[in-house]
Amino acid sequence: MSNNQYLKSQLTNEEILVVNSEIERQKKSTAVAFLLCLFLGTLGAHRYYMGKTGSAIAMTLITILTLGLGTLITGIWAFIDLFLITGWLRDDQDRIENDTAQLILNRRRSGAEANKSPES
């Protein structure tokens, strides 16, 4: 059982609905990720979108500082990324799911502790 499945098993149906709606609200668009990779991939636009800023800056600098000659390198890099994007999107969704479930469980624990009466 994965960590996310374990967390979700501790949630009520209403809380699971909240988690699912939060995933839908925050998740990255598959179409946008692929379009950025196809049309601006040599500049690392898809990596900026996915939050992979360090490697995105590297792609941008390689392309710009070589006056476009590095486009061959970043073009191959972007082509390889086309096969990685789906996994990145799945990882992003798992992260959102885990963070939201953890937040709900932490708030539930805090609420339960606040409702306890102090012992005399």
JSON list of C-alpha atoms in Angstrom, two decimals:
[
{"chain": "A", "resi": 1, "resn": "MET", "atom": "CA", "xyz": [0.00, 0.00, 0.00]},
{"chain": "A", "resi": 2, "resn": "SER", "atom": "CA", "xyz": [1.52, 3.34, -1.05]},
{"chain": "A", "resi": 3, "resn": "ASN", "atom": "CA", "xyz": [1.75, 6.27, 1.32]},
{"chain": "A", "resi": 4, "resn": "ASN", "atom": "CA", "xyz": [-1.07, 8.10, -0.48]},
{"chain": "A", "resi": 5, "resn": "GLN", "atom": "CA", "xyz": [-3.35, 5.05, -0.28]},
{"chain": "A", "resi": 6, "resn": "TYR", "atom": "CA", "xyz": [-2.59, 4.72, 3.42]},
{"chain": "A", "resi": 7, "resn": "LEU", "atom": "CA", "xyz": [-3.41, 8.39, 4.02]},
{"chain": "A", "resi": 8, "resn": "LYS", "atom": "CA", "xyz": [-6.61, 8.19, 2.00]},
{"chain": "A", "resi": 9, "resn": "SER", "atom": "CA", "xyz": [-7.71, 5.13, 3.97]},
{"chain": "A", "resi": 10, "resn": "GLN", "atom": "CA", "xyz": [-7.74, 7.35, 7.07]},
{"chain": "A", "resi": 11, "resn": "LEU", "atom": "CA", "xyz": [-10.03, 9.96, 5.45]},
{"chain": "A", "resi": 12, "resn": "THR", "atom": "CA", "xyz": [-13.81, 10.15, 5.39]},
{"chain": "A", "resi": 13, "resn": "ASN", "atom": "CA", "xyz": [-15.66, 10.19, 2.06]},
{"chain": "A", "resi": 14, "resn": "GLU", "atom": "CA", "xyz": [-16.15, 13.96, 2.34]},
{"chain": "A", "resi": 15, "resn": "GLU", "atom": "CA", "xyz": [-12.43, 14.46, 3.00]},
{"chain": "A", "resi": 16, "resn": "ILE", "atom": "CA", "xyz": [-11.56, 12.30, -0.01]},
{"chain": "A", "resi": 17, "resn": "LEU", "atom": "CA", "xyz": [-13.80, 14.53, -2.12]},
{"chain": "A", "resi": 18, "resn": "VAL", "atom": "CA", "xyz": [-11.87, 17.56, -0.83]},
{"chain": "A", "resi": 19, "resn": "VAL", "atom": "CA", "xyz": [-8.56, 15.88, -1.72]},
{"chain": "A", "resi": 20, "resn": "ASN", "atom": "CA", "xyz": [-9.81, 15.04, -5.23]},
{"chain": "A", "resi": 21, "resn": "SER", "atom": "CA", "xyz": [-11.11, 18.56, -5.83]},
{"chain": "A", "resi": 22, "resn": "GLU", "atom": "CA", "xyz": [-7.78, 19.99, -4.65]},
{"chain": "A", "resi": 23, "resn": "ILE", "atom": "CA", "xyz": [-5.94, 17.73, -7.10]},
{"chain": "A", "resi": 24, "resn": "GLU", "atom": "CA", "xyz": [-8.16, 18.97, -9.94]},
{"chain": "A", "resi": 25, "resn": "ARG", "atom": "CA", "xyz": [-7.61, 22.58, -8.89]},
{"chain": "A", "resi": 26, "resn": "GLN", "atom": "CA", "xyz": [-3.82, 22.42, -8.57]},
{"chain": "A", "resi": 27, "resn": "LYS", "atom": "CA", "xyz": [-2.65, 19.83, -11.08]},
{"chain": "A", "resi": 28, "resn": "LYS", "atom": "CA", "xyz": [-0.69, 20.83, -14.14]},
{"chain": "A", "resi": 29, "resn": "SER", "atom": "CA", "xyz": [-2.24, 20.53, -17.59]},
{"chain": "A", "resi": 30, "resn": "THR", "atom": "CA", "xyz": [-0.97, 17.67, -19.74]},
{"chain": "A", "resi": 31, "resn": "ALA", "atom": "CA", "xyz": [-1.69, 19.61, -22.93]},
{"chain": "A", "resi": 32, "resn": "VAL", "atom": "CA", "xyz": [0.15, 22.71, -21.76]},
{"chain": "A", "resi": 33, "resn": "ALA", "atom": "CA", "xyz": [3.20, 20.69, -20.69]},
{"chain": "A", "resi": 34, "resn": "PHE", "atom": "CA", "xyz": [3.43, 18.91, -24.06]},
{"chain": "A", "resi": 35, "resn": "LEU", "atom": "CA", "xyz": [2.78, 22.06, -26.11]},
{"chain": "A", "resi": 36, "resn": "LEU", "atom": "CA", "xyz": [5.45, 23.98, -24.22]},
{"chain": "A", "resi": 37, "resn": "CYS", "atom": "CA", "xyz": [7.88, 21.13, -24.80]},
{"chain": "A", "resi": 38, "resn": "LEU", "atom": "CA", "xyz": [7.10, 20.92, -28.50]},
{"chain": "A", "resi": 39, "resn": "PHE", "atom": "CA", "xyz": [7.21, 24.65, -29.28]},
{"chain": "A", "resi": 40, "resn": "LEU", "atom": "CA", "xyz": [9.52, 26.13, -26.65]},
{"chain": "A", "resi": 41, "resn": "GLY", "atom": "CA", "xyz": [11.33, 23.02, -25.45]},
{"chain": "A", "resi": 42, "resn": "THR", "atom": "CA", "xyz": [14.80, 24.20, -26.45]},
{"chain": "A", "resi": 43, "resn": "LEU", "atom": "CA", "xyz": [14.37, 27.11, -24.03]},
{"chain": "A", "resi": 44, "resn": "GLY", "atom": "CA", "xyz": [13.16, 24.80, -21.24]},
{"chain": "A", "resi": 45, "resn": "ALA", "atom": "CA", "xyz": [9.65, 26.31, -21.03]},
{"chain": "A", "resi": 46, "resn": "HIS", "atom": "CA", "xyz": [8.08, 22.95, -20.13]},
{"chain": "A", "resi": 47, "resn": "ARG", "atom": "CA", "xyz": [10.58, 22.53, -17.29]},
{"chain": "A", "resi": 48, "resn": "TYR", "atom": "CA", "xyz": [9.74, 25.98, -15.90]},
{"chain": "A", "resi": 49, "resn": "TYR", "atom": "CA", "xyz": [6.06, 24.97, -16.01]},
{"chain": "A", "resi": 50, "resn": "MET", "atom": "CA", "xyz": [6.75, 21.71, -14.17]},
{"chain": "A", "resi": 51, "resn": "GLY", "atom": "CA", "xyz": [8.80, 23.45, -11.47]},
{"chain": "A", "resi": 52, "resn": "LYS", "atom": "CA", "xyz": [12.16, 22.09, -12.61]},
{"chain": "A", "resi": 53, "resn": "THR", "atom": "CA", "xyz": [13.71, 25.55, -12.56]},
{"chain": "A", "resi": 54, "resn": "GLY", "atom": "CA", "xyz": [17.39, 24.64, -12.31]},
{"chain": "A", "resi": 55, "resn": "SER", "atom": "CA", "xyz": [17.45, 22.49, -15.43]},
{"chain": "A", "resi": 56, "resn": "ALA", "atom": "CA", "xyz": [15.13, 24.93, -17.21]},
{"chain": "A", "resi": 57, "resn": "ILE", "atom": "CA", "xyz": [17.63, 27.73, -16.64]},
{"chain": "A", "resi": 58, "resn": "ALA", "atom": "CA", "xyz": [20.39, 25.45, -17.94]},
{"chain": "A", "resi": 59, "resn": "MET", "atom": "CA", "xyz": [18.42, 24.79, -21.14]},
{"chain": "A", "resi": 60, "resn": "THR", "atom": "CA", "xyz": [17.71, 28.49, -21.61]},
{"chain": "A", "resi": 61, "resn": "LEU", "atom": "CA", "xyz": [21.34, 29.47, -21.07]},
{"chain": "A", "resi": 62, "resn": "ILE", "atom": "CA", "xyz": [22.69, 26.75, -23.38]},
{"chain": "A", "resi": 63, "resn": "THR", "atom": "CA", "xyz": [20.40, 27.95, -26.16]},
{"chain": "A", "resi": 64, "resn": "ILE", "atom": "CA", "xyz": [20.97, 31.68, -25.67]},
{"chain": "A", "resi": 65, "resn": "LEU", "atom": "CA", "xyz": [24.68, 31.79, -24.77]},
{"chain": "A", "resi": 66, "resn": "THR", "atom": "CA", "xyz": [25.65, 29.63, -27.77]},
{"chain": "A", "resi": 67, "resn": "LEU", "atom": "CA", "xyz": [23.67, 31.98, -30.04]},
{"chain": "A", "resi": 68, "resn": "GLY", "atom": "CA", "xyz": [21.38, 29.13, -31.00]},
{"chain": "A", "resi": 69, "resn": "LEU", "atom": "CA", "xyz": [24.10, 26.56, -31.72]},
{"chain": "A", "resi": 70, "resn": "GLY", "atom": "CA", "xyz": [23.20, 24.74, -28.52]},
{"chain": "A", "resi": 71, "resn": "THR", "atom": "CA", "xyz": [19.71, 24.21, -29.87]},
{"chain": "A", "resi": 72, "resn": "LEU", "atom": "CA", "xyz": [20.80, 20.79, -31.12]},
{"chain": "A", "resi": 73, "resn": "ILE", "atom": "CA", "xyz": [21.67, 19.75, -27.56]},
{"chain": "A", "resi": 74, "resn": "THR", "atom": "CA", "xyz": [18.57, 21.26, -25.97]},
{"chain": "A", "resi": 75, "resn": "GLY", "atom": "CA", "xyz": [16.43, 19.92, -28.80]},
{"chain": "A", "resi": 76, "resn": "ILE", "atom": "CA", "xyz": [17.55, 16.36, -28.03]},
{"chain": "A", "resi": 77, "resn": "TRP", "atom": "CA", "xyz": [17.03, 17.10, -24.33]},
{"chain": "A", "resi": 78, "resn": "ALA", "atom": "CA", "xyz": [13.49, 18.36, -25.01]},
{"chain": "A", "resi": 79, "resn": "PHE", "atom": "CA", "xyz": [12.75, 15.31, -27.17]},
{"chain": "A", "resi": 80, "resn": "ILE", "atom": "CA", "xyz": [13.75, 13.01, -24.31]},
{"chain": "A", "resi": 81, "resn": "ASP", "atom": "CA", "xyz": [11.60, 15.11, -21.95]},
{"chain": "A", "resi": 82, "resn": "LEU", "atom": "CA", "xyz": [8.55, 14.30, -24.08]},
{"chain": "A", "resi": 83, "resn": "PHE", "atom": "CA", "xyz": [8.77, 10.79, -22.67]},
{"chain": "A", "resi": 84, "resn": "LEU", "atom": "CA", "xyz": [9.29, 12.01, -19.10]},
{"chain": "A", "resi": 85, "resn": "ILE", "atom": "CA", "xyz": [6.46, 14.54, -18.84]},
{"chain": "A", "resi": 86, "resn": "THR", "atom": "CA", "xyz": [3.78, 11.95, -18.06]},
{"chain": "A", "resi": 87, "resn": "GLY", "atom": "CA", "xyz": [5.75, 10.73, -15.04]},
{"chain": "A", "resi": 88, "resn": "TRP", "atom": "CA", "xyz": [6.34, 14.29, -13.86]},
{"chain": "A", "resi": 89, "resn": "LEU", "atom": "CA", "xyz": [2.61, 14.99, -14.06]},
{"chain": "A", "resi": 90, "resn": "ARG", "atom": "CA", "xyz": [1.86, 11.82, -12.07]},
{"chain": "A", "resi": 91, "resn": "ASP", "atom": "CA", "xyz": [4.45, 12.78, -9.44]},
{"chain": "A", "resi": 92, "resn": "ASP", "atom": "CA", "xyz": [2.94, 16.27, -9.19]},
{"chain": "A", "resi": 93, "resn": "GLN", "atom": "CA", "xyz": [-0.54, 14.80, -8.69]},
{"chain": "A", "resi": 94, "resn": "ASP", "atom": "CA", "xyz": [0.77, 12.39, -6.03]},
{"chain": "A", "resi": 95, "resn": "ARG", "atom": "CA", "xyz": [2.46, 15.28, -4.23]},
{"chain": "A", "resi": 96, "resn": "ILE", "atom": "CA", "xyz": [-0.75, 17.34, -4.21]},
{"chain": "A", "resi": 97, "resn": "GLU", "atom": "CA", "xyz": [-2.74, 14.34, -2.98]},
{"chain": "A", "resi": 98, "resn": "ASN", "atom": "CA", "xyz": [-0.23, 13.60, -0.20]},
{"chain": "A", "resi": 99, "resn": "ASP", "atom": "CA", "xyz": [0.07, 17.24, 0.92]},
{"chain": "A", "resi": 100, "resn": "THR", "atom": "CA", "xyz": [-3.70, 17.74, 1.01]},
{"chain": "A", "resi": 101, "resn": "ALA", "atom": "CA", "xyz": [-4.39, 14.49, 2.88]},
{"chain": "A", "resi": 102, "resn": "GLN", "atom": "CA", "xyz": [-1.64, 15.34, 5.40]},
{"chain": "A", "resi": 103, "resn": "LEU", "atom": "CA", "xyz": [-3.12, 18.81, 5.90]},
{"chain": "A", "resi": 104, "resn": "ILE", "atom": "CA", "xyz": [-6.60, 17.40, 6.53]},
{"chain": "A", "resi": 105, "resn": "LEU", "atom": "CA", "xyz": [-5.29, 14.79, 8.99]},
{"chain": "A", "resi": 106, "resn": "ASN", "atom": "CA", "xyz": [-3.17, 17.39, 10.82]},
{"chain": "A", "resi": 107, "resn": "ARG", "atom": "CA", "xyz": [-6.14, 19.75, 11.13]},
{"chain": "A", "resi": 108, "resn": "ARG", "atom": "CA", "xyz": [-8.29, 16.90, 12.40]},
{"chain": "A", "resi": 109, "resn": "ARG", "atom": "CA", "xyz": [-5.67, 16.05, 15.05]},
{"chain": "A", "resi": 110, "resn": "SER", "atom": "CA", "xyz": [-5.33, 19.72, 16.05]},
{"chain": "A", "resi": 111, "resn": "GLY", "atom": "CA", "xyz": [-9.10, 20.03, 16.35]},
{"chain": "A", "resi": 112, "resn": "ALA", "atom": "CA", "xyz": [-9.32, 16.88, 18.46]},
{"chain": "A", "resi": 113, "resn": "GLU", "atom": "CA", "xyz": [-6.59, 18.15, 20.78]},
{"chain": "A", "resi": 114, "resn": "ALA", "atom": "CA", "xyz": [-8.28, 21.55, 21.11]},
{"chain": "A", "resi": 115, "resn": "ASN", "atom": "CA", "xyz": [-11.57, 19.89, 22.01]},
{"chain": "A", "resi": 116, "resn": "LYS", "atom": "CA", "xyz": [-10.04, 17.82, 24.82]},
{"chain": "A", "resi": 117, "resn": "SER", "atom": "CA", "xyz": [-10.79, 19.25, 28.23]},
{"chain": "A", "resi": 118, "resn": "PRO", "atom": "CA", "xyz": [-7.80, 19.90, 30.43]},
{"chain": "A", "resi": 119, "resn": "GLU", "atom": "CA", "xyz": [-7.26, 17.30, 33.11]},
{"chain": "A", "resi": 120, "resn": "SER", "atom": "CA", "xyz": [-7.71, 18.45, 36.69]}
]
